[in-house]
Short mmCIF file of C-alpha atoms in Angstrom, two decimals:
data_model
loop_
_atom_site.label_atom_id
_atom_site.label_comp_id
_atom_site.label_asym_id
_atom_site.label_seq_id
_atom_site.Cartn_x
_atom_site.Cartn_y
_atom_site.Cartn_z
CA MET R 363 -16.03 -29.98 -28.40
CA THR R 364 -19.72 -30.81 -28.08
CA THR R 365 -22.46 -28.14 -28.03
CA GLU R 366 -22.92 -28.70 -24.28
CA GLN R 367 -19.22 -28.02 -23.57
CA ILE R 368 -19.28 -24.85 -25.70
CA LEU R 369 -22.37 -23.63 -23.80
CA ILE R 370 -20.65 -24.32 -20.44
CA VAL R 371 -17.53 -22.38 -21.53
CA PHE R 372 -19.47 -19.33 -22.71
CA GLY R 373 -21.90 -19.54 -19.77
CA VAL R 374 -19.05 -19.56 -17.22
CA LEU R 375 -17.28 -16.70 -19.06
CA PHE R 376 -20.47 -14.60 -19.22
CA VAL R 377 -21.32 -15.12 -15.52
CA LEU R 378 -17.75 -14.43 -14.33
CA LEU R 379 -17.36 -11.17 -16.28
CA ASN R 380 -20.75 -9.98 -15.03
CA ILE R 381 -19.84 -10.87 -11.43
CA ALA R 382 -16.58 -8.89 -11.81
CA ALA R 383 -18.54 -5.87 -13.06
CA GLY R 384 -21.31 -6.23 -10.45
CA LEU R 385 -18.78 -6.40 -7.60
CA ILE R 386 -17.89 -2.74 -8.27
CA TRP R 387 -21.39 -1.79 -7.06
CA VAL R 388 -21.59 -4.51 -4.36
CA GLU R 389 -18.26 -3.47 -2.84
CA ARG R 390 -19.18 0.23 -2.69
CA ARG R 391 -22.59 -0.46 -1.15
CA MET R 392 -21.19 -2.91 1.43
CA LEU R 393 -18.34 -0.58 2.41
CA ALA R 394 -20.85 2.24 2.79
CA LEU R 395 -23.06 0.06 5.02
CA TRP R 396 -20.06 -0.99 7.15
CA GLN R 397 -18.82 2.60 7.51
CA ASP R 398 -22.29 4.10 8.13
CA ARG R 399 -22.58 6.21 4.97
CA LEU R 400 -24.70 6.14 1.80
CA GLY R 401 -22.40 4.92 -0.98
CA PRO R 402 -23.53 5.18 -4.66
CA ASN R 403 -27.22 6.15 -4.72
CA ARG R 404 -27.81 8.55 -7.65
CA ALA R 405 -27.12 6.57 -10.85
CA GLY R 406 -30.20 4.34 -11.22
CA PRO R 407 -32.06 2.46 -8.44
CA LEU R 408 -29.75 2.10 -5.40
CA GLY R 409 -26.91 3.43 -7.57
CA VAL R 410 -26.69 0.18 -9.57
CA LEU R 411 -25.89 2.04 -12.81
CA ILE R 412 -22.57 3.18 -11.30
CA VAL R 413 -21.15 0.03 -12.97
CA LEU R 414 -22.20 1.31 -16.40
CA ALA R 415 -20.89 4.80 -15.60
CA ASP R 416 -17.50 3.43 -14.51
CA THR R 417 -17.24 1.16 -17.58
CA LEU R 418 -18.07 4.01 -19.99
CA LYS R 419 -15.58 6.28 -18.22
CA LEU R 420 -12.79 3.69 -18.63
CA PHE R 421 -13.67 3.10 -22.31
CA PHE R 422 -13.54 6.81 -23.18
CA LYS R 423 -10.48 7.78 -21.14
CA GLU R 424 -7.36 8.40 -23.21
CA ASP R 425 -5.51 5.10 -23.60
CA TRP R 426 -2.12 6.69 -22.98
CA ILE R 427 1.19 4.83 -23.25
CA PRO R 428 4.07 6.78 -21.65
CA PRO R 429 6.83 7.58 -24.20
CA PHE R 430 9.43 6.23 -21.74
CA ALA R 431 7.62 2.85 -21.29
CA ASP R 432 8.51 -0.47 -22.93
CA LYS R 433 5.46 -0.40 -25.21
CA TRP R 434 4.70 -4.08 -25.98
CA VAL R 435 5.41 -5.35 -22.46
CA PHE R 436 3.32 -2.43 -21.09
CA ILE R 437 0.38 -3.55 -23.28
CA LEU R 438 0.81 -7.27 -22.51
CA ALA R 439 0.89 -7.02 -18.66
CA PRO R 440 -2.86 -6.29 -18.02
CA ALA R 441 -3.88 -9.08 -20.41
CA ILE R 442 -1.79 -11.66 -18.49
CA VAL R 443 -3.61 -11.07 -15.18
CA VAL R 444 -7.11 -11.48 -16.69
CA ALA R 445 -6.09 -14.50 -18.83
CA SER R 446 -4.38 -16.34 -15.93
CA VAL R 447 -7.36 -15.84 -13.58
CA LEU R 448 -9.91 -16.90 -16.23
CA MET R 449 -7.81 -20.00 -17.01
CA SER R 450 -7.92 -20.95 -13.31
CA PHE R 451 -11.73 -21.16 -13.44
CA VAL R 452 -11.70 -24.04 -15.97
CA ILE R 453 -11.11 -26.64 -13.22
CA ILE R 454 -13.80 -25.46 -10.76
CA PRO R 455 -16.87 -27.75 -10.57
CA PHE R 456 -19.82 -25.37 -10.07
CA ALA R 457 -22.35 -28.24 -9.94
CA PRO R 458 -22.46 -31.88 -11.12
CA GLY R 459 -21.63 -31.77 -14.84
CA ILE R 460 -20.95 -28.00 -14.88
CA VAL R 461 -17.15 -27.82 -15.18
CA VAL R 462 -15.12 -26.62 -18.16
CA ALA R 463 -12.26 -29.15 -17.78
CA ASP R 464 -12.43 -31.98 -15.24
CA LEU R 465 -8.64 -32.32 -14.78
CA ASN R 466 -7.06 -34.97 -12.55
CA ILE R 467 -4.42 -32.39 -11.56
CA GLY R 468 -6.92 -29.60 -10.81
CA VAL R 469 -5.22 -28.34 -7.62
CA ILE R 470 -1.79 -28.20 -9.31
CA PHE R 471 -3.28 -26.44 -12.35
CA PHE R 472 -4.84 -23.80 -10.06
CA LEU R 473 -1.49 -23.18 -8.32
CA ALA R 474 0.32 -22.98 -11.69
CA MET R 475 -2.14 -20.44 -13.11
CA SER R 476 -2.07 -18.27 -9.98
CA SER R 477 1.75 -18.24 -10.23
CA ILE R 478 1.54 -16.81 -13.75
CA ALA R 479 -0.37 -13.77 -12.39
CA VAL R 480 2.91 -12.65 -10.74
CA TYR R 481 4.26 -11.88 -14.22
CA SER R 482 1.57 -9.27 -14.89
CA ILE R 483 2.60 -7.26 -11.82
CA VAL R 484 6.34 -7.55 -12.45
CA LEU R 485 6.07 -6.76 -16.17
CA GLY R 486 3.58 -3.90 -15.61
CA GLY R 487 5.82 -2.26 -13.01
CA TRP R 488 9.05 -2.81 -14.96
CA ALA R 489 7.67 -1.72 -18.36
CA SER R 490 6.26 1.51 -16.85
CA ASN R 491 9.85 2.75 -16.31
CA ASN R 492 8.71 4.53 -13.14
CA LYS R 493 10.41 4.04 -9.77
CA TYR R 494 7.13 3.93 -7.80
CA ALA R 495 5.66 1.35 -10.19
CA LEU R 496 8.84 -0.74 -9.99
CA LEU R 497 8.79 -0.64 -6.17
CA GLY R 498 5.15 -1.77 -6.20
CA ALA R 499 6.00 -4.56 -8.66
CA LEU R 500 8.89 -5.83 -6.50
CA ARG R 501 6.71 -5.78 -3.39
CA GLY R 502 3.93 -7.58 -5.24
CA ALA R 503 6.27 -10.25 -6.62
CA SER R 504 7.86 -11.07 -3.26
CA GLN R 505 4.45 -11.06 -1.52
CA MET R 506 2.77 -13.31 -4.11
CA ILE R 507 5.70 -15.75 -4.38
CA ALA R 508 5.94 -16.06 -0.56
CA TYR R 509 2.21 -16.59 0.00
CA GLU R 510 1.99 -18.94 -3.01
CA VAL R 511 4.18 -21.36 -1.00
CA PHE R 512 1.83 -21.27 2.02
CA MET R 513 -1.24 -21.55 -0.22
CA GLY R 514 0.10 -24.73 -1.85
CA LEU R 515 1.11 -26.30 1.47
CA SER R 516 -2.26 -25.46 3.08
CA LEU R 517 -4.03 -27.52 0.37
CA MET R 518 -1.94 -30.65 0.85
CA GLY R 519 -3.97 -31.71 3.92
CA VAL R 520 -7.15 -31.65 1.82
CA VAL R 521 -5.39 -33.65 -0.92
CA MET R 522 -4.25 -36.26 1.66
CA LEU R 523 -7.73 -36.68 3.13
CA SER R 524 -9.51 -36.89 -0.24
CA GLY R 525 -6.75 -38.88 -1.98
CA SER R 526 -7.05 -36.82 -5.16
CA PHE R 527 -5.98 -33.58 -6.90
CA ASN R 528 -9.29 -33.56 -8.83
CA LEU R 529 -11.66 -30.90 -7.47
CA GLY R 530 -14.76 -32.99 -8.27
CA ASP R 531 -13.35 -35.85 -6.17
CA ILE R 532 -12.50 -33.40 -3.34
CA VAL R 533 -16.12 -32.17 -3.30
CA ALA R 534 -17.43 -35.77 -3.30
CA ALA R 535 -15.12 -36.62 -0.36
CA GLN R 536 -16.93 -33.96 1.73
CA LYS R 537 -20.32 -35.69 1.45
CA ASN R 538 -20.42 -36.53 5.16
CA LEU R 539 -18.18 -33.82 6.64
CA TRP R 540 -16.76 -30.60 5.19
CA PHE R 541 -12.97 -30.33 5.22
CA VAL R 542 -13.18 -27.04 7.15
CA VAL R 543 -13.96 -29.25 10.20
CA THR R 544 -10.99 -31.59 9.72
CA GLN R 545 -8.64 -28.94 8.26
CA PRO R 546 -9.40 -25.67 10.14
CA VAL R 547 -5.72 -24.59 10.13
CA GLY R 548 -5.44 -25.28 6.40
CA PHE R 549 -8.59 -23.21 5.78
CA VAL R 550 -7.36 -20.19 7.79
CA ILE R 551 -3.94 -20.24 6.10
CA PHE R 552 -5.50 -20.65 2.63
CA LEU R 553 -7.78 -17.68 3.36
CA ILE R 554 -4.86 -15.48 4.50
CA ALA R 555 -2.73 -16.56 1.51
CA GLY R 556 -5.69 -15.92 -0.82
CA ILE R 557 -6.06 -12.34 0.47
CA ALA R 558 -2.31 -11.81 -0.05
CA GLU R 559 -2.43 -13.36 -3.54
CA THR R 560 -5.24 -11.05 -4.67
CA HIS R 561 -3.45 -8.14 -2.84
CA ARG R 562 -6.67 -6.95 -1.25
CA LEU R 563 -6.68 -4.90 1.94
CA PRO R 564 -5.10 -5.41 4.44
CA PHE R 565 -2.44 -6.89 2.09
CA ASP R 566 -2.66 -4.26 -0.68
CA ILE R 567 0.99 -3.32 -0.13
CA PRO R 568 1.95 -3.45 -3.88
CA GLU R 569 -0.45 -0.54 -4.54
CA ALA R 570 -0.35 1.33 -1.22
CA GLU R 571 -1.59 4.83 -2.20
CA SER R 572 0.04 6.66 0.70
CA GLU R 573 3.47 5.20 -0.15
CA LEU R 574 3.53 4.37 -3.87
CA ILE R 575 0.84 6.55 -5.61
CA ALA R 576 -0.92 3.53 -7.20
CA GLY R 577 1.97 1.05 -7.17
CA TYR R 578 2.61 -1.17 -10.17
CA HIS R 579 -0.25 0.29 -12.28
CA ALA R 580 0.58 3.97 -11.61
CA GLU R 581 1.19 4.70 -15.33
CA TYR R 582 -1.89 2.84 -16.61
CA SER R 583 -5.15 4.48 -17.75
CA GLY R 584 -8.28 3.62 -19.72
CA MET R 585 -9.11 -0.02 -20.33
CA LYS R 586 -5.59 -1.21 -19.49
CA PHE R 587 -6.17 0.03 -15.94
CA GLY R 588 -9.66 -1.48 -16.21
CA MET R 589 -8.18 -4.91 -16.93
CA PHE R 590 -6.07 -4.80 -13.76
CA PHE R 591 -9.28 -3.79 -11.94
CA ILE R 592 -11.29 -6.68 -13.48
CA GLY R 593 -8.40 -9.07 -12.75
CA GLU R 594 -8.54 -8.14 -9.06
CA TYR R 595 -12.30 -8.80 -8.78
CA LEU R 596 -11.97 -12.06 -10.75
CA GLY R 597 -9.16 -13.04 -8.35
CA VAL R 598 -11.43 -12.45 -5.35
CA THR R 599 -14.15 -14.57 -7.01
CA LEU R 600 -11.61 -17.33 -7.81
CA ILE R 601 -10.23 -17.57 -4.26
CA SER R 602 -13.80 -17.57 -2.87
CA ALA R 603 -14.77 -20.36 -5.30
CA MET R 604 -11.69 -22.40 -4.32
CA ILE R 605 -12.48 -21.97 -0.59
CA VAL R 606 -16.04 -23.19 -1.22
CA THR R 607 -14.84 -26.16 -3.30
CA LEU R 608 -11.97 -27.28 -1.06
CA PHE R 609 -13.29 -26.61 2.44
CA PHE R 610 -17.09 -26.04 2.35
CA GLY R 611 -18.38 -28.92 0.27
CA GLY R 612 -18.67 -27.13 -3.08
CA TRP R 613 -22.19 -27.61 -4.46
CA LEU R 614 -23.24 -30.02 -1.65
CA GLY R 615 -26.20 -28.96 0.50
CA PRO R 616 -29.76 -29.94 1.50
CA ALA R 617 -31.96 -31.07 -1.40
CA PHE R 618 -34.48 -28.18 -1.21
CA LEU R 619 -32.14 -26.05 -3.39
CA PRO R 620 -30.32 -27.09 -6.59
CA PRO R 621 -26.53 -27.71 -6.31
CA LEU R 622 -25.68 -24.57 -8.32
CA ALA R 623 -27.68 -22.41 -5.88
CA TRP R 624 -25.73 -23.81 -2.89
CA PHE R 625 -22.46 -23.07 -4.65
CA ALA R 626 -23.57 -19.49 -5.43
CA ILE R 627 -24.74 -18.82 -1.83
CA LYS R 628 -21.42 -20.01 -0.35
CA LEU R 629 -19.46 -18.12 -3.04
CA PHE R 630 -21.15 -14.78 -2.34
CA PHE R 631 -20.70 -15.24 1.41
CA PHE R 632 -16.92 -15.38 0.98
CA ILE R 633 -16.87 -12.53 -1.55
CA GLY R 634 -18.71 -10.47 1.09
CA LEU R 635 -16.09 -11.48 3.67
CA PHE R 636 -13.30 -10.24 1.36
CA ILE R 637 -15.08 -6.90 0.94
CA LEU R 638 -15.78 -6.39 4.65
CA LEU R 639 -12.14 -7.19 5.53
CA ARG R 640 -11.24 -4.16 3.42
CA ALA R 641 -13.46 -1.96 5.58
CA SER R 642 -12.22 -3.21 8.93
CA LEU R 643 -8.49 -4.04 8.99
CA PRO R 644 -5.43 -1.73 8.86
CA ARG R 645 -2.54 -2.41 6.47
CA PRO R 646 0.62 -3.94 8.04
CA ARG R 647 4.10 -2.71 7.09
CA TYR R 648 5.77 -4.51 4.20
CA ASP R 649 8.44 -6.14 6.39
CA GLN R 650 5.76 -7.25 8.88
CA LEU R 651 3.75 -8.94 6.10
CA ILE R 652 6.73 -10.95 4.83
CA GLY R 653 7.83 -11.66 8.45
CA TYR R 654 4.37 -13.04 9.37
CA GLY R 655 4.57 -15.36 6.39
CA TRP R 656 8.00 -16.92 6.87
CA LYS R 657 8.18 -16.82 10.70
CA ILE R 658 4.61 -17.76 11.70
CA ILE R 659 2.58 -19.17 8.79
CA LEU R 660 5.29 -21.46 7.35
CA PRO R 661 5.96 -23.38 10.63
CA VAL R 662 2.20 -23.64 11.33
CA VAL R 663 1.37 -24.96 7.84
CA LEU R 664 4.24 -27.50 7.99
CA ALA R 665 3.04 -28.69 11.42
CA ASN R 666 -0.52 -29.00 10.02
CA LEU R 667 0.83 -31.08 7.12
CA LEU R 668 2.77 -33.38 9.48
CA ILE R 669 -0.18 -33.92 11.86
CA THR R 670 -2.65 -34.48 8.99
CA GLY R 671 -0.33 -37.04 7.40
CA ALA R 672 0.12 -38.88 10.71
CA VAL R 673 -3.63 -38.96 11.44
CA ALA R 674 -4.47 -40.05 7.87
CA LEU R 675 -1.96 -42.94 8.11
CA TRP R 676 -3.28 -43.92 11.55
CA LEU R 677 -6.91 -43.96 10.34
CA ARG R 678 -6.02 -46.05 7.28
CA GLY R 679 -3.76 -48.41 9.27
#
């Protein structure tokens, strides 16, 4: 590895972990604004030190492992979610030349890494040896596996139009027109599947407090719980970055701002959308969520794939 590549790796890692921490404060302030209340406002200016307070609290909480848990699997589960999400970021081109690994199979690599995150939920719930945690894990696994299918299919239209699985090539193909214009159905389905994959409200069924205490991480405390927490915020950032790259032209924008600034502006817009969805939508029942997926989203995404393929062949022919 050259010095430049090492700097890119550590730079991306530093920025991502700071975004994950900062989103704790951003989410609380935005939810407060949306719900007409104050939110954190005592710890530091505008309550920004609430991030430090939360981090210190998690570090000093007792790192308890239940005596009835499967110890090594219990310890491994939180690490899998953070590692799989961080690995997914290696293929995202943040600006020309700022990408950790410019893979030709970038889209497939992203789907493979997001599939691995399912293991953290299943193993965490199973190793806890707690019926509520196991129920949450089973819900999470079926939800993530189902919506993984729709997520993959929703991207195939973009791959057809750009002719590549490489994310840099997909961004370059949007020079004249963003794919959100030619693939609006693919974008909406990818967004819905992304919310389900990160199990954010309204799709937070694996950890529904009113039904399952805290779901699959009910037995976790201290920094192990913190890693699930960080994994969730990194997941939101990842899905937002993928939406920007695949449908909104990535770093492309007018020349008065550098490419990295355009990417950051678009990224934070979608992170804000994820947060405000949490404040405004009710949670569907578990059977409704799975029903929506297989009965509505699957036929729509297959129809989108068929029409896109036909139009792409017609335009080339």
